[in-house]
Coordinates of C-alpha atoms in Angstrom, one line a residue:
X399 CA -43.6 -48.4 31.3
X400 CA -43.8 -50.7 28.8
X401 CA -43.6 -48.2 26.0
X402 CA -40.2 -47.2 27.6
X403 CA -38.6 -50.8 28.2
X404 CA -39.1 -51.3 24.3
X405 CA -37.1 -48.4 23.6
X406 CA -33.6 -49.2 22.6
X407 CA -30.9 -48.8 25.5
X408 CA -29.1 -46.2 23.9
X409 CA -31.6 -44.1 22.5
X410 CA -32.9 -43.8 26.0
X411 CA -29.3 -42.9 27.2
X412 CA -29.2 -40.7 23.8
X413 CA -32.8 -39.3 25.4
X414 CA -31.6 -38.5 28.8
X415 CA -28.6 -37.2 27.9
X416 CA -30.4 -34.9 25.6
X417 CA -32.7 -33.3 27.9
X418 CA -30.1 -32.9 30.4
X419 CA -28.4 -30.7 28.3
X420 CA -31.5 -28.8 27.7
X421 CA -32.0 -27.6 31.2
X422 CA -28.9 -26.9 31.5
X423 CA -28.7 -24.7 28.8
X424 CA -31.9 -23.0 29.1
X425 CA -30.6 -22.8 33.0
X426 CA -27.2 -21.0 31.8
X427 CA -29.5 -18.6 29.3
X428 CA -31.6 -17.6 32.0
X429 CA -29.0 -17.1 34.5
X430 CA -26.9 -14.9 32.1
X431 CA -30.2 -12.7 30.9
X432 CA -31.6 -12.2 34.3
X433 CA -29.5 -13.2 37.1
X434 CA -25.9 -12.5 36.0
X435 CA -24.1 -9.3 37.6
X436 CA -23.8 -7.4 34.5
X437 CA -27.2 -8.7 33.1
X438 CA -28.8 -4.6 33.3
X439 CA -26.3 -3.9 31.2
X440 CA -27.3 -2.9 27.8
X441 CA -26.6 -5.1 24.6
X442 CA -27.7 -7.8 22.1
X443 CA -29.3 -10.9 24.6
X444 CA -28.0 -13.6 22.2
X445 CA -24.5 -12.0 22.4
X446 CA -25.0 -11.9 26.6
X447 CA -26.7 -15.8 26.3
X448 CA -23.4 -17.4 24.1
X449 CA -19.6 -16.6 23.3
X450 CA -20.1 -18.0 19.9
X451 CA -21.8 -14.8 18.4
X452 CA -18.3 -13.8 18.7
X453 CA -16.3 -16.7 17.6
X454 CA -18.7 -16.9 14.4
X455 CA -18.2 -12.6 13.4
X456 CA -14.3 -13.2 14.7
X457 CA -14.0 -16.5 13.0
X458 CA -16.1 -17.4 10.6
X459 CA -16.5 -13.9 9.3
X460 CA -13.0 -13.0 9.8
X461 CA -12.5 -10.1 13.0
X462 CA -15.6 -8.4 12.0
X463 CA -16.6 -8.9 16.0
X464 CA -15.5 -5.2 16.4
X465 CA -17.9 -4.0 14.0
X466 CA -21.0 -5.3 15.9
X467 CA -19.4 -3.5 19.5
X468 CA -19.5 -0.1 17.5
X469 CA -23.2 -0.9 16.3
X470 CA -23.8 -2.2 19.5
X471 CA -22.7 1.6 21.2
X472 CA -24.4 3.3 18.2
X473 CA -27.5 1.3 19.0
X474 CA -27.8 1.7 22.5
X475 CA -25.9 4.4 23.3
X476 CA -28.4 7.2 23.0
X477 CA -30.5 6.3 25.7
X478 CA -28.2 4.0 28.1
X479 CA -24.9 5.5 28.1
X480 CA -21.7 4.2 26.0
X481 CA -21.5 1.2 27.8
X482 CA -22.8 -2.5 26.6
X483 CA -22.2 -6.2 27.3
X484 CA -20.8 -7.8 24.4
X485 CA -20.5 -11.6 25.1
X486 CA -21.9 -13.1 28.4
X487 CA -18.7 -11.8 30.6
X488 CA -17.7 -9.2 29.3
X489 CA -18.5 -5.2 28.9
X490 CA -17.1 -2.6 26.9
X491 CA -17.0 1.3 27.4
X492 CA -17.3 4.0 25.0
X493 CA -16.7 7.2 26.5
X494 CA -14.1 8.7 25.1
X495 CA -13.5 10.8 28.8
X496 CA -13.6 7.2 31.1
X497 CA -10.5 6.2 29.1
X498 CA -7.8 8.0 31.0
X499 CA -10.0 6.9 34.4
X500 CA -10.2 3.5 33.4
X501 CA -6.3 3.1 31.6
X502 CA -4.8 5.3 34.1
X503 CA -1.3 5.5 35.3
X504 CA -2.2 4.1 39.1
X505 CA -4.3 1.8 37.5
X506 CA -3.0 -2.1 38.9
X507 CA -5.5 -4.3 36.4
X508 CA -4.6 -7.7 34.8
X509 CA -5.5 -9.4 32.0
X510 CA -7.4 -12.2 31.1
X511 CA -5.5 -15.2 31.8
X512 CA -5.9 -17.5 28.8
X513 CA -5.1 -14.7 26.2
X514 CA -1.7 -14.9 26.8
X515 CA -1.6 -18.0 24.6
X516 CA -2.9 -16.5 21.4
X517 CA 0.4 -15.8 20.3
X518 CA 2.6 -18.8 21.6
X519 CA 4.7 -16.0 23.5
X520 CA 2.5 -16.3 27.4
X521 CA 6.0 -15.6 29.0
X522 CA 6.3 -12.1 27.3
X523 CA 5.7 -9.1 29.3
X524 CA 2.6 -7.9 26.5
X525 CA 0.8 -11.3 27.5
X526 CA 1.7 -11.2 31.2
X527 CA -1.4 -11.7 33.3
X528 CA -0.7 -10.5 36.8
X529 CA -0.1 -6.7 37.2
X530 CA 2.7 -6.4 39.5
X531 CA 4.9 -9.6 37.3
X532 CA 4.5 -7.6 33.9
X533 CA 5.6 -4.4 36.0
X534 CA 8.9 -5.9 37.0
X535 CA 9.1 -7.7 33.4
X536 CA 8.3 -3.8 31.8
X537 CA 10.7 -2.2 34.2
X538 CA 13.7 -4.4 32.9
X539 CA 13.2 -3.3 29.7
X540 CA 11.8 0.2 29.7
X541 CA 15.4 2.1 30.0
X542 CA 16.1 0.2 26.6
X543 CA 13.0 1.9 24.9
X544 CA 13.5 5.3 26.8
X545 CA 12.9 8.5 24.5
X546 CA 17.1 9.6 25.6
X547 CA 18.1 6.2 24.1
X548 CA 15.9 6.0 21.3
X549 CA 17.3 9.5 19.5
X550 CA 21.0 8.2 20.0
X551 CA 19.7 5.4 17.9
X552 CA 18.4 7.4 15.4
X553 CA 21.3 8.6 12.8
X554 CA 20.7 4.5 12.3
X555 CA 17.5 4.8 11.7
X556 CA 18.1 7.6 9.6
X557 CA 20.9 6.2 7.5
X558 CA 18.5 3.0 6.6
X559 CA 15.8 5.8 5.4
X560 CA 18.3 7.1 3.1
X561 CA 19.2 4.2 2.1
X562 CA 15.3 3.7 1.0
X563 CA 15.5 7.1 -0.8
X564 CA 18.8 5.9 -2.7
X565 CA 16.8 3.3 -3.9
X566 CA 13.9 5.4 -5.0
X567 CA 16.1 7.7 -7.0
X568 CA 18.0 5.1 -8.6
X569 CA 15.3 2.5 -9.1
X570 CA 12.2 3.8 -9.4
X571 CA 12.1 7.8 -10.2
X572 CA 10.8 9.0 -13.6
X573 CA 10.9 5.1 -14.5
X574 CA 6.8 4.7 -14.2
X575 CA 8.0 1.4 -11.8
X576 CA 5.6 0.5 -9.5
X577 CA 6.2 -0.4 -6.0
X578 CA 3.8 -0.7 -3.1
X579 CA 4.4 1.3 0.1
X580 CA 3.4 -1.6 2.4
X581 CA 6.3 -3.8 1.5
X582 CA 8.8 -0.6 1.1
X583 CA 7.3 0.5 4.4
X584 CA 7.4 -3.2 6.1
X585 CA 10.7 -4.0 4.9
X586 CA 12.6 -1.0 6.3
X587 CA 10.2 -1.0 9.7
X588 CA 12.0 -5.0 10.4
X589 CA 15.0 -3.7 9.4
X590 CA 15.3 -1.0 11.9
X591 CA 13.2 -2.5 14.3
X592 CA 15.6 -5.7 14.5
X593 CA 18.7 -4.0 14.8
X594 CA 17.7 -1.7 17.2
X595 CA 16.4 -4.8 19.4
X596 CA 18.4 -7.5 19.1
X597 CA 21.5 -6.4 16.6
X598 CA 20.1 -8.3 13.7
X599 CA 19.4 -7.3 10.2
X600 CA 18.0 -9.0 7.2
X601 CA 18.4 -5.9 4.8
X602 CA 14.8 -6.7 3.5
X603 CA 14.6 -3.5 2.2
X604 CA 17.3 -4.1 -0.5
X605 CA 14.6 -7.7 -1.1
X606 CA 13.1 -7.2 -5.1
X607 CA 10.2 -5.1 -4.8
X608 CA 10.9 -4.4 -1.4
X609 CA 9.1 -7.9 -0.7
X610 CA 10.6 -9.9 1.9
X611 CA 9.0 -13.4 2.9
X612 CA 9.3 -12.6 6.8
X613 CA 7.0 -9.9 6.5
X614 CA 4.2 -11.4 4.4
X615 CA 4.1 -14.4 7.1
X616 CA 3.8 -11.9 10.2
X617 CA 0.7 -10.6 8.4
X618 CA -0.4 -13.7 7.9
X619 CA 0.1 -15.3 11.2
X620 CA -2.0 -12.1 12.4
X621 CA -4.7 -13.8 10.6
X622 CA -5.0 -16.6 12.8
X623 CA -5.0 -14.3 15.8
X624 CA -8.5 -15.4 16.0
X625 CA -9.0 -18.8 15.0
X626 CA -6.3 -19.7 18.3
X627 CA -8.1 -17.2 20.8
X628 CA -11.4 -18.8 20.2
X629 CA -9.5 -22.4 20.1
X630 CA -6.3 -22.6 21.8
X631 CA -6.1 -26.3 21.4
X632 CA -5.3 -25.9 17.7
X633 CA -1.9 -23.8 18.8
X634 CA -1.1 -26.2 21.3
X635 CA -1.4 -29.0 18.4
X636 CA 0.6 -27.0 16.5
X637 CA 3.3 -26.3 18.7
X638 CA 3.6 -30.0 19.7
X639 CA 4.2 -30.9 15.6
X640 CA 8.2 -30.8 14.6
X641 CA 8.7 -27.2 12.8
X642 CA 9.0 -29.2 9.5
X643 CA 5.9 -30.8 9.5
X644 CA 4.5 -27.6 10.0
X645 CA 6.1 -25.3 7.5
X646 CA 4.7 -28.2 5.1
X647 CA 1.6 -27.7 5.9
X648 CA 2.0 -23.7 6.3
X649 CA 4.7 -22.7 4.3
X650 CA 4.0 -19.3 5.0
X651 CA 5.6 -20.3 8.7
X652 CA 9.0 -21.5 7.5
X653 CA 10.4 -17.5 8.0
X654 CA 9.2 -17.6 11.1
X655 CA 10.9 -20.6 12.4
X656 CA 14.2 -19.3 10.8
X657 CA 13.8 -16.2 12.9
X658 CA 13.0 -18.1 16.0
X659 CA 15.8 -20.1 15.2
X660 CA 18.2 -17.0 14.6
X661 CA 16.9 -15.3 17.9
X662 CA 17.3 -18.3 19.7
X663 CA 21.3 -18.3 18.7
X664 CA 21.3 -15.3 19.1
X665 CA 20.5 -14.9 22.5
X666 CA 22.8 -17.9 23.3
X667 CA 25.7 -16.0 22.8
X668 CA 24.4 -12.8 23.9
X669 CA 24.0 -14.8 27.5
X670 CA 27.6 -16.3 27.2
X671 CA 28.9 -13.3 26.5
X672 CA 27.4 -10.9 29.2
X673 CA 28.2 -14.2 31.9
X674 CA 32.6 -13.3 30.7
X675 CA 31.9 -9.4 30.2
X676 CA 32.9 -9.3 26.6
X677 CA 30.6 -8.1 23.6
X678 CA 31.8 -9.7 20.3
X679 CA 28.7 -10.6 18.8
X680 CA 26.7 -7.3 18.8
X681 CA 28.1 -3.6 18.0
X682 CA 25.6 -2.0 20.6
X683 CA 23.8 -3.3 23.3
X684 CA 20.6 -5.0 22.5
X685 CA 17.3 -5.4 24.9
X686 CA 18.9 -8.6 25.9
X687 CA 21.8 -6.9 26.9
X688 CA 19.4 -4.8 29.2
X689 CA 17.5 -7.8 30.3
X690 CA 20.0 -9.7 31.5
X691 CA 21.9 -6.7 33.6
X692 CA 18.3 -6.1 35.1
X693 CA 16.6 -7.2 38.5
X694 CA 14.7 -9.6 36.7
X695 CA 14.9 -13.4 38.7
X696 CA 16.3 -15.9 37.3
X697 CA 13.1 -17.6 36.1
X698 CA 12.2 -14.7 33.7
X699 CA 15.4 -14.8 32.2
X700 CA 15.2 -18.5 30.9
X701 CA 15.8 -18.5 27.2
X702 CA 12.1 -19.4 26.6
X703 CA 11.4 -16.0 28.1
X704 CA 13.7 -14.1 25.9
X705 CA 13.0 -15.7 23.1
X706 CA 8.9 -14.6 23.6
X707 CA 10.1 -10.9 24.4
X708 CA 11.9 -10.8 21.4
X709 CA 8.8 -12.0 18.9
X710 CA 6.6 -10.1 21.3
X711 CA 8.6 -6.7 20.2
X712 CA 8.9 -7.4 16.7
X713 CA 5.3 -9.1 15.8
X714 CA 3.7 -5.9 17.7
X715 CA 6.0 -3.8 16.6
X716 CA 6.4 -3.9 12.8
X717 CA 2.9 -4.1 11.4
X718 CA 1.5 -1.0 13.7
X719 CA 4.3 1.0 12.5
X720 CA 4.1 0.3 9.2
X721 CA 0.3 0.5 8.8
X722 CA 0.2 3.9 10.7
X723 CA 3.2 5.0 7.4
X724 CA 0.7 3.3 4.8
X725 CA -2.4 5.5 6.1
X726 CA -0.3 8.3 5.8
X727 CA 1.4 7.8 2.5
X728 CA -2.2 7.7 0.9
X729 CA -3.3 10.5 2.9
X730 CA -0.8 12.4 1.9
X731 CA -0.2 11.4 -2.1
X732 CA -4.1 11.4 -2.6
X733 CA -4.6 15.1 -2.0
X734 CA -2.3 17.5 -2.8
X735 CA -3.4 20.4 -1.0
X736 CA -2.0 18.3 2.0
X737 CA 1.5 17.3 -0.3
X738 CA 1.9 21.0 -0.9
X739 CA 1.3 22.0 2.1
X740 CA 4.0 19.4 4.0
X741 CA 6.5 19.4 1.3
X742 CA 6.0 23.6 1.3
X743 CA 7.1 23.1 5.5
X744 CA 9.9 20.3 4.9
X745 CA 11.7 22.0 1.8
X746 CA 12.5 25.0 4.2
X747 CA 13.4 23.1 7.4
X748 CA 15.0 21.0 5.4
X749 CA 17.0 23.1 2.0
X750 CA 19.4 20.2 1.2
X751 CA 17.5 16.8 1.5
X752 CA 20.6 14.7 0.3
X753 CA 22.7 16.5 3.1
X754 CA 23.2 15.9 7.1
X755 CA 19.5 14.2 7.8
X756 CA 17.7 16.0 10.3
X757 CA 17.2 15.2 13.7
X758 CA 13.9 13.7 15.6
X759 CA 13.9 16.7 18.1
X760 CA 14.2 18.8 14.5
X761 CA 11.1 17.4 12.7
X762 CA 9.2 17.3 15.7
X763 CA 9.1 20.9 15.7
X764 CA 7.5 21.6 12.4
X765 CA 3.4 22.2 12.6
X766 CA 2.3 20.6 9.6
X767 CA 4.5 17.0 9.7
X768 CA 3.8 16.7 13.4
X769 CA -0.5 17.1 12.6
X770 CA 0.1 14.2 9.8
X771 CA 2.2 11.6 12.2
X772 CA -1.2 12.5 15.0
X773 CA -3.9 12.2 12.3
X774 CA -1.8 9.1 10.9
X775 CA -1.9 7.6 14.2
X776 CA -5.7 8.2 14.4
X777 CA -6.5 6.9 11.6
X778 CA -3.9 3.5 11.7
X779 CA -5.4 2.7 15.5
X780 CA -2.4 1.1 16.8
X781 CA -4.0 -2.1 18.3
X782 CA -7.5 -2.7 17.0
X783 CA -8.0 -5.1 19.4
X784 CA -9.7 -4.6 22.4
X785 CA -7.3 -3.9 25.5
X786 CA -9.3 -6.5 28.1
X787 CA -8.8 -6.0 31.6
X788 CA -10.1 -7.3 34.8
X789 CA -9.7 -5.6 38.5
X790 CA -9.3 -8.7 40.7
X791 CA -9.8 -6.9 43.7
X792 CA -12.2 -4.2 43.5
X793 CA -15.6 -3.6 41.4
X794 CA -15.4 -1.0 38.7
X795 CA -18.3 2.4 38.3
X796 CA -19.5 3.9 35.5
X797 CA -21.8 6.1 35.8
X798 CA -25.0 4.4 37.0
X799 CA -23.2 0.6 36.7
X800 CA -21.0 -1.2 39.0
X801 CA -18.7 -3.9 37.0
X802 CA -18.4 -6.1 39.8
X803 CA -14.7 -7.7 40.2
X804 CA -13.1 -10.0 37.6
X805 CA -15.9 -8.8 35.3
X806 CA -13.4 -8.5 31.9
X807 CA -13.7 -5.2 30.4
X808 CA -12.6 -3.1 28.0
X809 CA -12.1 -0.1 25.5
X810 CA -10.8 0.2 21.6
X811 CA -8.8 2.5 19.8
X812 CA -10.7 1.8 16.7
X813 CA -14.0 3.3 18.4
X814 CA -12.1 5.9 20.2
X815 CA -10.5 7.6 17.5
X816 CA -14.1 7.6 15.2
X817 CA -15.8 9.4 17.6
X818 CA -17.7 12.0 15.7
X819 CA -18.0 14.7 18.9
X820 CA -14.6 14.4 19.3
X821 CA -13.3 14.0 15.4
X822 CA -15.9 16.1 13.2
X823 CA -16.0 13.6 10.2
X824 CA -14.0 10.4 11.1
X825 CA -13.2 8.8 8.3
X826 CA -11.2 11.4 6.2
X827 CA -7.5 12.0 7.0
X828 CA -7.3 15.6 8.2
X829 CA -4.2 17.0 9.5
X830 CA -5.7 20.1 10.1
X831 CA -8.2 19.5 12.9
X832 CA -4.7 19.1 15.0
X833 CA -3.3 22.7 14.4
X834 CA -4.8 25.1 16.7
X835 CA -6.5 28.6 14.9
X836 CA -5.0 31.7 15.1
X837 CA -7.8 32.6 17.8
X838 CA -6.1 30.4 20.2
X839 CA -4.0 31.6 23.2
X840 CA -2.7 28.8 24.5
X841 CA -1.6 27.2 21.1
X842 CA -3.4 23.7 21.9
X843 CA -6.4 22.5 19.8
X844 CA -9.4 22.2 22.2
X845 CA -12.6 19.9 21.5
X846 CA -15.5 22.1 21.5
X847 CA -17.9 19.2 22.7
X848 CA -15.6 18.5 26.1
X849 CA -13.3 21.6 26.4
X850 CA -10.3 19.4 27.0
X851 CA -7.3 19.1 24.9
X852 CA -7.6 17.0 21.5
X853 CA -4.5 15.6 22.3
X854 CA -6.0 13.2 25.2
X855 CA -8.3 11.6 22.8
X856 CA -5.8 10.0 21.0
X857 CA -4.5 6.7 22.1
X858 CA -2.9 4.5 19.7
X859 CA -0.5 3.4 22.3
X860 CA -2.8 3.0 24.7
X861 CA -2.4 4.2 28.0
X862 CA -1.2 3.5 31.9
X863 CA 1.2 0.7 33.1
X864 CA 0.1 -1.6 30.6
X865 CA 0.8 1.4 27.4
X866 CA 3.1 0.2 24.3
X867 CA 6.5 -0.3 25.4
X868 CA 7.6 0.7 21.6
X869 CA 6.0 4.1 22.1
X870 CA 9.0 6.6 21.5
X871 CA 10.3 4.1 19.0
X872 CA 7.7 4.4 16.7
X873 CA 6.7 8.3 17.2
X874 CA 10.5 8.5 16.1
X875 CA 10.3 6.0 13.0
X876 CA 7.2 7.6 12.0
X877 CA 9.1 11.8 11.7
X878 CA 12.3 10.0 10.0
X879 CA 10.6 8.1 7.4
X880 CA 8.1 10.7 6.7
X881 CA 10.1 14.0 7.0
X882 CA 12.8 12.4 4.4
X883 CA 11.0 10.5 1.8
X884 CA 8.4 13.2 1.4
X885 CA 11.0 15.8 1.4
X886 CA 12.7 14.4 -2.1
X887 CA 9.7 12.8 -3.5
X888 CA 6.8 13.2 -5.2
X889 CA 4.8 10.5 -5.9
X890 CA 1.4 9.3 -8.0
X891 CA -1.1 6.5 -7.1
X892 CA -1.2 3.9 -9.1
X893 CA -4.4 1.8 -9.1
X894 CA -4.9 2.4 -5.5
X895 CA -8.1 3.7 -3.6
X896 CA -9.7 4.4 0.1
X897 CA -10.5 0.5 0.1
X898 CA -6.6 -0.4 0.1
X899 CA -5.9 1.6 3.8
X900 CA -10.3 1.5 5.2
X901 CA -10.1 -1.1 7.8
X902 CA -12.3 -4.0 7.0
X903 CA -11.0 -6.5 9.6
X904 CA -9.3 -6.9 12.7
X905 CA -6.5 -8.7 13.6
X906 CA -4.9 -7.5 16.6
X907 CA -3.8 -4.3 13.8
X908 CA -6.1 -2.9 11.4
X909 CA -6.6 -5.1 7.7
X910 CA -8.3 -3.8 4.5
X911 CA -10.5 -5.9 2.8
X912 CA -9.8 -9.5 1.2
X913 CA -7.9 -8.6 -2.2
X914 CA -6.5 -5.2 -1.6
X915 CA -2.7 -5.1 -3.1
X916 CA -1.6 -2.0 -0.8
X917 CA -0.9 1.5 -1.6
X918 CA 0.8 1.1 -5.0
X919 CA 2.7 4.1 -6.2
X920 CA 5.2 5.1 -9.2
X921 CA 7.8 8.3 -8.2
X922 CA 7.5 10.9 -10.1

């Protein structure tokens, strides 16, 4: 006793205070290793004992997190099953025939509640938590992005790709110019994208080198995907500095606050126009437009919310698109059985490429173009995140495991579409494993391991209620650019290798390694 009254008052506080934590955090390990609901579940035990193993690959090592799940499922997935626990809440399935079970149309999950801040947007439908909310948010604007409207939108879409070909003949054929097909690619993807959604265009694609400012800072925004996941305090820091302050310290953010600030005006008058039944700001009807006639209560039509729809569409829509046309463009240029063979099927669909373009419906009937836009999609992933879910209602079975309910889980595209039984050698852009052989009747290409069509293995817009809204927009884009640049051109890499499109990180899309400067090309 005397010993401890000559200790120091707070060292003894420092002591007590250091032990407590001790039990408790032996406690929390032990109750997450042996007691927890999902503790039989297969994975790494310091991964089920702590979040931080992710933070740190996610963080620290920069969204390499989804490279430890697919060790994790090549580790323990021979005896146990494609399933594993990959933090202490969480499990994640690998079975490429429980997706359509798990994302299914009568599916009714929600997602994980404080994700929805991660891109500053928690009112738009993509981040909406509760099941039934984002179905009447979806519902508004679903008729906007329907497959009918999309292809009366598309002599747009296809006026801006000829545009890009103008500038490829004029610019940059014969010259030995280099351009890079991720900016080219980027530049036109917000360009269409834009106009489609909100009747406003930047004409970034007529930017010097086809590199516009607002594209480079969604890409690197993406990058910090991550960092405001794992610590959402930092975005709410952030958003509680004035925009100036900001762009000083990020200057990379400036383009984005002059979009914001664009949409936001934008919207204004879109509202007081609809509210007198005139239309002098836009020459078509924009998703606001469609919002605003909708069921939708008046809380979800607040200019906050509009304003988050409207970065929600283009931040998810531009950078899938336009990765899914790099992976493409290098599959395509670096072998030239697959050129031959696509610019063999396009020069007699298509005899006069500087003519009437062709239509969607049109290129979507030719073979060999619609096996590259599926093995493009395969190979681009969509999302490369991890589509979390939770079933606050009901527990969820997998074979021999019950997930009890609000147990997150989840799938990925990434480890989806490299599954070797169902895609004989992953990793190298094939266009041919999605024609069927002559021996087959029924004209579908049929996975020998499963007996089921190839076709429902691929989901780079994911799948059910919660799928991409952009779907049909982006099937379209991907045929138009495609079909007509690779049906006047022929092109030659230009310092450019597997390393500029093999994904190395994630970021919500798919991201090469640190250095890579894109797929740079020169017209030939």
């Amino acid at each position: 006793m005397e010993a401890l009254a000559s200790v120091p008052k707070l060292y003894l506080q420092l002591g007590i205070l250091a032990l407590g934590f001790s039990v408790y955090a032996i406690g929390l390990a032990v109750y997450r290793l042996l007691l927890s609901p999902i503790a039989s579940i297969p994975g790494s035990k310091l991964s089920a004992v702590t979040g931080w193993y992710e933070t740190y690959y996610d963080v620290y090592k920069g969204g390499k997190f989804i490279f430890e799940i697919e060790r994790w499922h090549q580790h323990y997935g021979t005896l146990q099953g494609p399933i594993v626990r990959i933090n202490p809440w969480e499990v994640h399935f690998a079975d490429p025939d429980f997706y359509d079970v798990l994302y299914s149309a009568k599916s009714r999950y929600s997602k994980i509640d404080h994700l929805k801040y991660r891109f500053g947007t928690p009112t738009a439908s993509f981040d909406t938590t509760d099941h039934a909310h984002h179905a009447l948010r979806r519902g508004a604007m679903n008729p906007f992005f329907s497959r009918q409207r999309i292809l009366s939108y598309a002599p747009y879409a296809a006026a801006r790709v000829e545009r890009l070909c103008k500038r490829l003949e004029t610019e940059y054929k014969g010259t030995g110019k280099v351009f890079c097909f991720n900016d080219a690619w980027a530049s036109l993807t917000t360009d269409v994208v834009n106009y489609y959604s909100f009747a406003m265009s930047y004409d970034f694609q007529d930017y010097p080198d086809f590199v516009a400012p607002f594209t480079k800072s969604i890409k690197l925004l993406a990058q910090s995907l991550h960092l405001v996941g794992h610590f959402p305090w930092i975005l709410s820091l952030l958003q509680s500095l004035p925009d100036r302050m900001v762009g000083i310290l990020n200057p990379a953010m400036v383009p984005v606050f002059q979009f914001q600030n664009e949409i936001t005006a934008q919207i204004q008058r879109i509202v007081c126009e609809e509210a007198i039944g005139e239309s002098k700001t836009t020459d078509h009807k924009t998703v606001f437009s469609a919002m605003l006639k909708s069921n939708l209560p008046k809380q979800d039509l607040s200019l906050d919310h509009l304003k988050h729809e409207a970065l929600s569409i283009t931040g998810g829509g531009v950078d899938t698109i336009k990765n899914a046309l790099v992976t493409a463009s290098y599959g395509i240029i670096s072998n030239p059985a697959i050129y031959k063979r696509l610019h063999d099927e396009l020069v007699e669909a298509i005899p006069d490429p500087t003519g009437k373009p062709p239509t969607v419906p049109e290129l979507e009937r030719l073979p060999y173009l619609n096996a590259v836009v599926q093995e493009c999609l395969r190979l681009s992933y969509g999302i490369t995140q991890r589509l979390q879910r939770i079933d606050p209602h009901d527990s969820i079975t997998f074979r021999n495991y019950t997930i009890p309910p609000n147990t997150p889980f989840s799938m990925t595209s990434y480890i989806q579409h490299r599954n070797p039984r169902i895609f004989p050698s992953p990793s190298t852009f094939n266009p041919e494993r999605w024609l069927p052989s002559s021996a087959s009747s029924s004209g579908v290409v049929i996975v020998p391991a499963t007996g089921k069509p190839l076709s429902r293995y691929l989901v780079p817009f994911g799948r059910g209620p919660r799928a991409c809204l952009g779907q049909n927009f982006a099937v379209a884009e991907l045929f138009l650019d495609l079909g007509m640049v690779f049906r006047r051109f022929e092109f030659e890499l230009y310092e450019t290798g597997e390393r500029e499109v093999k994904m190395a990180a994630n970021y919500f899309a798919p991201f090469p390694e640190p250095g890579t400067k894109g797929v740079r090309v020169t017209v030939k």
